[in-house]
mmCIF file of C-alpha atoms in Angstrom:
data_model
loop_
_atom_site.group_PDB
_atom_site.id
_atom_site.type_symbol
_atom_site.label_atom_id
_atom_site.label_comp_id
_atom_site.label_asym_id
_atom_site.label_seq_id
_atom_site.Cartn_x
_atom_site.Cartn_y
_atom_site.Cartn_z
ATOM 1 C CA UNK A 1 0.000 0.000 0.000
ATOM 2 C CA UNK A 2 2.681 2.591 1.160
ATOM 3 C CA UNK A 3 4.694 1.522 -2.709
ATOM 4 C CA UNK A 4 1.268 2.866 -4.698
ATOM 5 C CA UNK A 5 0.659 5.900 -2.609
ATOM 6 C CA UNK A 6 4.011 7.120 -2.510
ATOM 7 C CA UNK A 7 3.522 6.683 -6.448
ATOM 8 C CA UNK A 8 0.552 9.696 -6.636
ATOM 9 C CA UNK A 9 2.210 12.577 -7.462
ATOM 10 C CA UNK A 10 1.159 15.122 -4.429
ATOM 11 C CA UNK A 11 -0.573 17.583 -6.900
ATOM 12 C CA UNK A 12 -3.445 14.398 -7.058
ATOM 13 C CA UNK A 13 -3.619 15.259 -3.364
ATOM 14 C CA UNK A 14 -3.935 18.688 -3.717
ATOM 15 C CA UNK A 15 -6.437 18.413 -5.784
ATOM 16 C CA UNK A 16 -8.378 15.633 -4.417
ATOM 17 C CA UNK A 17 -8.898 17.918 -1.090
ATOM 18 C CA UNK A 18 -9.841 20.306 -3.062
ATOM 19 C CA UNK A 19 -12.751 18.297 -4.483
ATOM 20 C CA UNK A 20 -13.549 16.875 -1.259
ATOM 21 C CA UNK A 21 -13.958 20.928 0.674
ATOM 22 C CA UNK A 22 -15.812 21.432 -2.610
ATOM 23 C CA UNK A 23 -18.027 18.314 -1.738
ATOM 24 C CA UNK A 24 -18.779 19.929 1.392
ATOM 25 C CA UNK A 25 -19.225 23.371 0.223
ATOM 26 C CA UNK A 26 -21.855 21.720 -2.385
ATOM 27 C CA UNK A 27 -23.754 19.317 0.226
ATOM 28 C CA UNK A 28 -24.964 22.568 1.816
ATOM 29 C CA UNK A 29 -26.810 23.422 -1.607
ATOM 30 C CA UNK A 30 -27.927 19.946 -2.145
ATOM 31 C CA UNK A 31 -29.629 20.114 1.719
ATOM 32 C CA UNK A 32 -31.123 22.864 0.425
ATOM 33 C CA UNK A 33 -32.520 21.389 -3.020
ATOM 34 C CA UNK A 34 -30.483 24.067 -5.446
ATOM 35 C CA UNK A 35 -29.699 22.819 -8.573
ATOM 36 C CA UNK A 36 -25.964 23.694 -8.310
ATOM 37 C CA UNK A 37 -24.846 21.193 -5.222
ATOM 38 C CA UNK A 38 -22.394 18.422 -4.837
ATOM 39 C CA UNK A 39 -20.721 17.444 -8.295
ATOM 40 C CA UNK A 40 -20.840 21.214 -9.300
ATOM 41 C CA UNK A 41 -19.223 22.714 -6.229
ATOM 42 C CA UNK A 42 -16.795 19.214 -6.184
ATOM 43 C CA UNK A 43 -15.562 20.229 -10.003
ATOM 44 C CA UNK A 44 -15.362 23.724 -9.552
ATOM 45 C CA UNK A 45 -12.895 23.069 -6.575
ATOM 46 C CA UNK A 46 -10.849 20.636 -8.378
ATOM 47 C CA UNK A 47 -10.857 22.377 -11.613
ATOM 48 C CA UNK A 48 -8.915 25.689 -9.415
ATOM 49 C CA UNK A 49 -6.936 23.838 -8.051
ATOM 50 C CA UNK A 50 -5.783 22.048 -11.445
ATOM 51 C CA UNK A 51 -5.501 25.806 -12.843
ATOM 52 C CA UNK A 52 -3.748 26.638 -9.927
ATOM 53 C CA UNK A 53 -1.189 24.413 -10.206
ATOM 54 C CA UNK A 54 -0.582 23.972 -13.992
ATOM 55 C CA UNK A 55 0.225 27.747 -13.255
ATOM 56 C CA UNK A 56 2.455 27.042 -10.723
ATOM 57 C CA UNK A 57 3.884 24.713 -13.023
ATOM 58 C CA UNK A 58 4.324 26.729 -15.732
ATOM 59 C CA UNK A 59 6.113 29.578 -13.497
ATOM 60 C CA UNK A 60 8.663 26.830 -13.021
ATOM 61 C CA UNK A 61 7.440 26.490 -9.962
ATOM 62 C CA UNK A 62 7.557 29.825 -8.637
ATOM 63 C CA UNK A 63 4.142 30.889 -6.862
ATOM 64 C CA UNK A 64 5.083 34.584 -7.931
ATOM 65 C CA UNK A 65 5.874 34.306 -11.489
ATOM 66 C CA UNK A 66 2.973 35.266 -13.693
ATOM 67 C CA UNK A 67 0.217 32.914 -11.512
ATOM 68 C CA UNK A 68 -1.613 35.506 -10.466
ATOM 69 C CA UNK A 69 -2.582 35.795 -13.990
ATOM 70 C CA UNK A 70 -4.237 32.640 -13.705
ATOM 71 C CA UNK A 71 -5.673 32.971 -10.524
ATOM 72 C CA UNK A 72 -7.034 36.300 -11.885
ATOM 73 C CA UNK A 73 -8.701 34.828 -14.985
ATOM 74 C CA UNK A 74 -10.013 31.720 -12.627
ATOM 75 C CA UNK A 75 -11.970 34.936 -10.972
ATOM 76 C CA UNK A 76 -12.660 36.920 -14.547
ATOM 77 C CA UNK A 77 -14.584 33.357 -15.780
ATOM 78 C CA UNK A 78 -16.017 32.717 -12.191
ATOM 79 C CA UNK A 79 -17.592 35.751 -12.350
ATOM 80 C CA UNK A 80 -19.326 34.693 -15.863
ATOM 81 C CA UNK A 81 -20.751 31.865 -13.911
ATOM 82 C CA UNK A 82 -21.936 33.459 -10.729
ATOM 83 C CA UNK A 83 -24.073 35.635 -13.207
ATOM 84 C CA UNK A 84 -25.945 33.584 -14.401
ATOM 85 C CA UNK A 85 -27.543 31.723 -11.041
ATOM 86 C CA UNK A 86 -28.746 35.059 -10.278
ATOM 87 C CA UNK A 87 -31.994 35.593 -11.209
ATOM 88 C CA UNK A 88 -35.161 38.461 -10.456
ATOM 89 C CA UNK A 89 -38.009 37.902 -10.145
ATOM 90 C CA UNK A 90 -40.905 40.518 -9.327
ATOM 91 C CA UNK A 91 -39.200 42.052 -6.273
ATOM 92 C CA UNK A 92 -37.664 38.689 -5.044
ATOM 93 C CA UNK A 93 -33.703 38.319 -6.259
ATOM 94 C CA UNK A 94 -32.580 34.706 -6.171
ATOM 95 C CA UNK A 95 -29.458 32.999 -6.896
ATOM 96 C CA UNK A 96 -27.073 35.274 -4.992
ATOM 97 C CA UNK A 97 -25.960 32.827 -2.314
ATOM 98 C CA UNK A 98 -24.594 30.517 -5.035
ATOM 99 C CA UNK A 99 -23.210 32.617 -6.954
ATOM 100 C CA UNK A 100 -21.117 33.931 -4.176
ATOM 101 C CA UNK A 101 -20.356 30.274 -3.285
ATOM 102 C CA UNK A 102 -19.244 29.569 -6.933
ATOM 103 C CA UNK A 103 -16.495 32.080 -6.312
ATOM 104 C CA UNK A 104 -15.673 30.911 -2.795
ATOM 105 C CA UNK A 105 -15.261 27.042 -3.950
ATOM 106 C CA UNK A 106 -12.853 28.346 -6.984
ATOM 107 C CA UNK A 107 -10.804 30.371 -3.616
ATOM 108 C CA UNK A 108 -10.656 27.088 -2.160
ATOM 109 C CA UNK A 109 -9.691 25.029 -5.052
ATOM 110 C CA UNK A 110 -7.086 27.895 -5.642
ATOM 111 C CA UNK A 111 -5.868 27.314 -2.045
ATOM 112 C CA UNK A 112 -5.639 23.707 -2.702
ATOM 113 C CA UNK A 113 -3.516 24.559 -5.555
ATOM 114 C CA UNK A 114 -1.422 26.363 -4.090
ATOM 115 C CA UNK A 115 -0.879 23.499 -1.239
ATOM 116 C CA UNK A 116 -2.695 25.926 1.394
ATOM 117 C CA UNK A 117 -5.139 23.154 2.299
ATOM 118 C CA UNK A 118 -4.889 23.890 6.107
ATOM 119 C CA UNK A 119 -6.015 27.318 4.673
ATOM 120 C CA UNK A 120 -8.722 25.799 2.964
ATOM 121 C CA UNK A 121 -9.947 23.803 5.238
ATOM 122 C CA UNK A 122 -10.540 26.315 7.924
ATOM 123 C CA UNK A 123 -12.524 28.397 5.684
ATOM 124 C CA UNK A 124 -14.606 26.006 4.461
ATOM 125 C CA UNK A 125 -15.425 25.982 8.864
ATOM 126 C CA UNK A 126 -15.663 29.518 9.147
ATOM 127 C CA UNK A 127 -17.806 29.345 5.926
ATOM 128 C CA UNK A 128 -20.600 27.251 7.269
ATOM 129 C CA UNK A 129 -20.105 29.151 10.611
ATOM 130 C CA UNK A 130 -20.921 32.122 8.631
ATOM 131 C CA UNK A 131 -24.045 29.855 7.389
ATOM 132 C CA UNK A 132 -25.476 28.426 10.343
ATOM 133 C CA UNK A 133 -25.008 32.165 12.051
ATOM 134 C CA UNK A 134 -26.510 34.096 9.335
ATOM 135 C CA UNK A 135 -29.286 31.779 8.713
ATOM 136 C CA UNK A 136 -30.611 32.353 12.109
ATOM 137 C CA UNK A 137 -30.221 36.277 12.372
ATOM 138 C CA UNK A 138 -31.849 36.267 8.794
ATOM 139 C CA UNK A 139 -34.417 33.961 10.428
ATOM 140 C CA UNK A 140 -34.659 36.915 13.519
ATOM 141 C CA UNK A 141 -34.314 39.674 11.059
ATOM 142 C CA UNK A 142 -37.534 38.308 8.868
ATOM 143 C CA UNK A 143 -39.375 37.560 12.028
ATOM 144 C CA UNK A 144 -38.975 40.939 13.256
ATOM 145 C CA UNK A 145 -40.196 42.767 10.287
ATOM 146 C CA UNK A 146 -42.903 40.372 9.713
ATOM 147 C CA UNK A 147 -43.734 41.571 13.311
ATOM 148 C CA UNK A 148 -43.268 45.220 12.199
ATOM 149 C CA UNK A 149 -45.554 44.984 8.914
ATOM 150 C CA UNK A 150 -48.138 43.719 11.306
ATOM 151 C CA UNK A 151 -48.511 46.831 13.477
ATOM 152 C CA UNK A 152 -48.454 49.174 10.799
#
C-alpha cells in the first residue's frame, strides 16, 4: 500500500482535497434542493486547483511568477458563472448565495492549488459558521419585520 501511494504525485492530493472541501461546500446546496450542489461545487474546486497548479507549473514552480494571472482569470470566468444563477423575479432576487459560493469554492480550489489546504480547510469551517449564524439572524431579522408589517 505505502509503494502505490508514494507513487501519486502530491498535486493528485492537492487536488483531491480540493474536491472533497468542494463536496462539502456543495452538500450545503444539495440540503437545500439548489440545482448547483455536490458534483458542481466538487468540479469547480478541483478544476482551481488544477488551474492553480498547472500555473504554478508553468512559473517553473515559482508561486510569484505570472500565476496571479491565472488565478485572476479563474476569478474573470467565475464571475461569468456566478451571473448567471442570479436571477429576479418581481421584487424577489434569487441565486445570490450561489453565486457567491461559486467564487468561494474556486478560492478554495485555488488554495488547494497552491498546497494551502490547512487554509482551505478552515474556511470552508468559518464558511458554514458564517451559514449556520446568518441563517438564524436572517431567520430573527424576517421575524422581526414580519412583526413590524403587522402593526403598521
Amino acid at each position: 500500500m505505502d509503494i502505490v501511494l508514494s507513487q501519486i504525485p502530491s498535486e493528485a492530493y492537492q487536488i483531491l482535497c480540493a474536491a472533497g472541501l468542494g463536496l462539502l461546500l456543495g452538500s450545503e446546496r444539495a440540503f437545500k434542493r439548489k440545482a448547483a450542489s455536490i458534483r458542481t461545487f466538487a468540479l469547480l474546486s478541483a478544476g482551481s486547483a488544477l488551474f492553480t497548479i498547472l500555473s504554478v507549473m508553468a512559473g517553473g514552480g515559482s508561486t510569484t511568477v505570472d500565476t496571479s494571472r491565472i488565478a485572476a482569470q479563474i476569478v474573470s470566468g467565475l464571475g461569468f458563472l456566478g451571473a448567471g444563477v442570479i436571477f429576479r423575479y418581481e421584487n424577489k432576487l434569487t441565486g445570490v448565495t450561489t453565486a457567491v459560493m461559486i467564487w468561494f469554492a474556486a478560492a478554495i480550489g485555488m488554495a488547494c492549488g497552491f498546497n494551502k489546504i490547512p487554509l482551505a480547510a478552515s474556511s470552508v469551517a468559518i464558511y458554514y459558521l458564517i451559514l449556520i449564524v446568518g441563517e438564524g439572524i436572517h431567520r430573527i431579522s424576517r421575524t422581526k419585520r414580519d412583526l413590524d408589517e403587522d402593526d403598521d
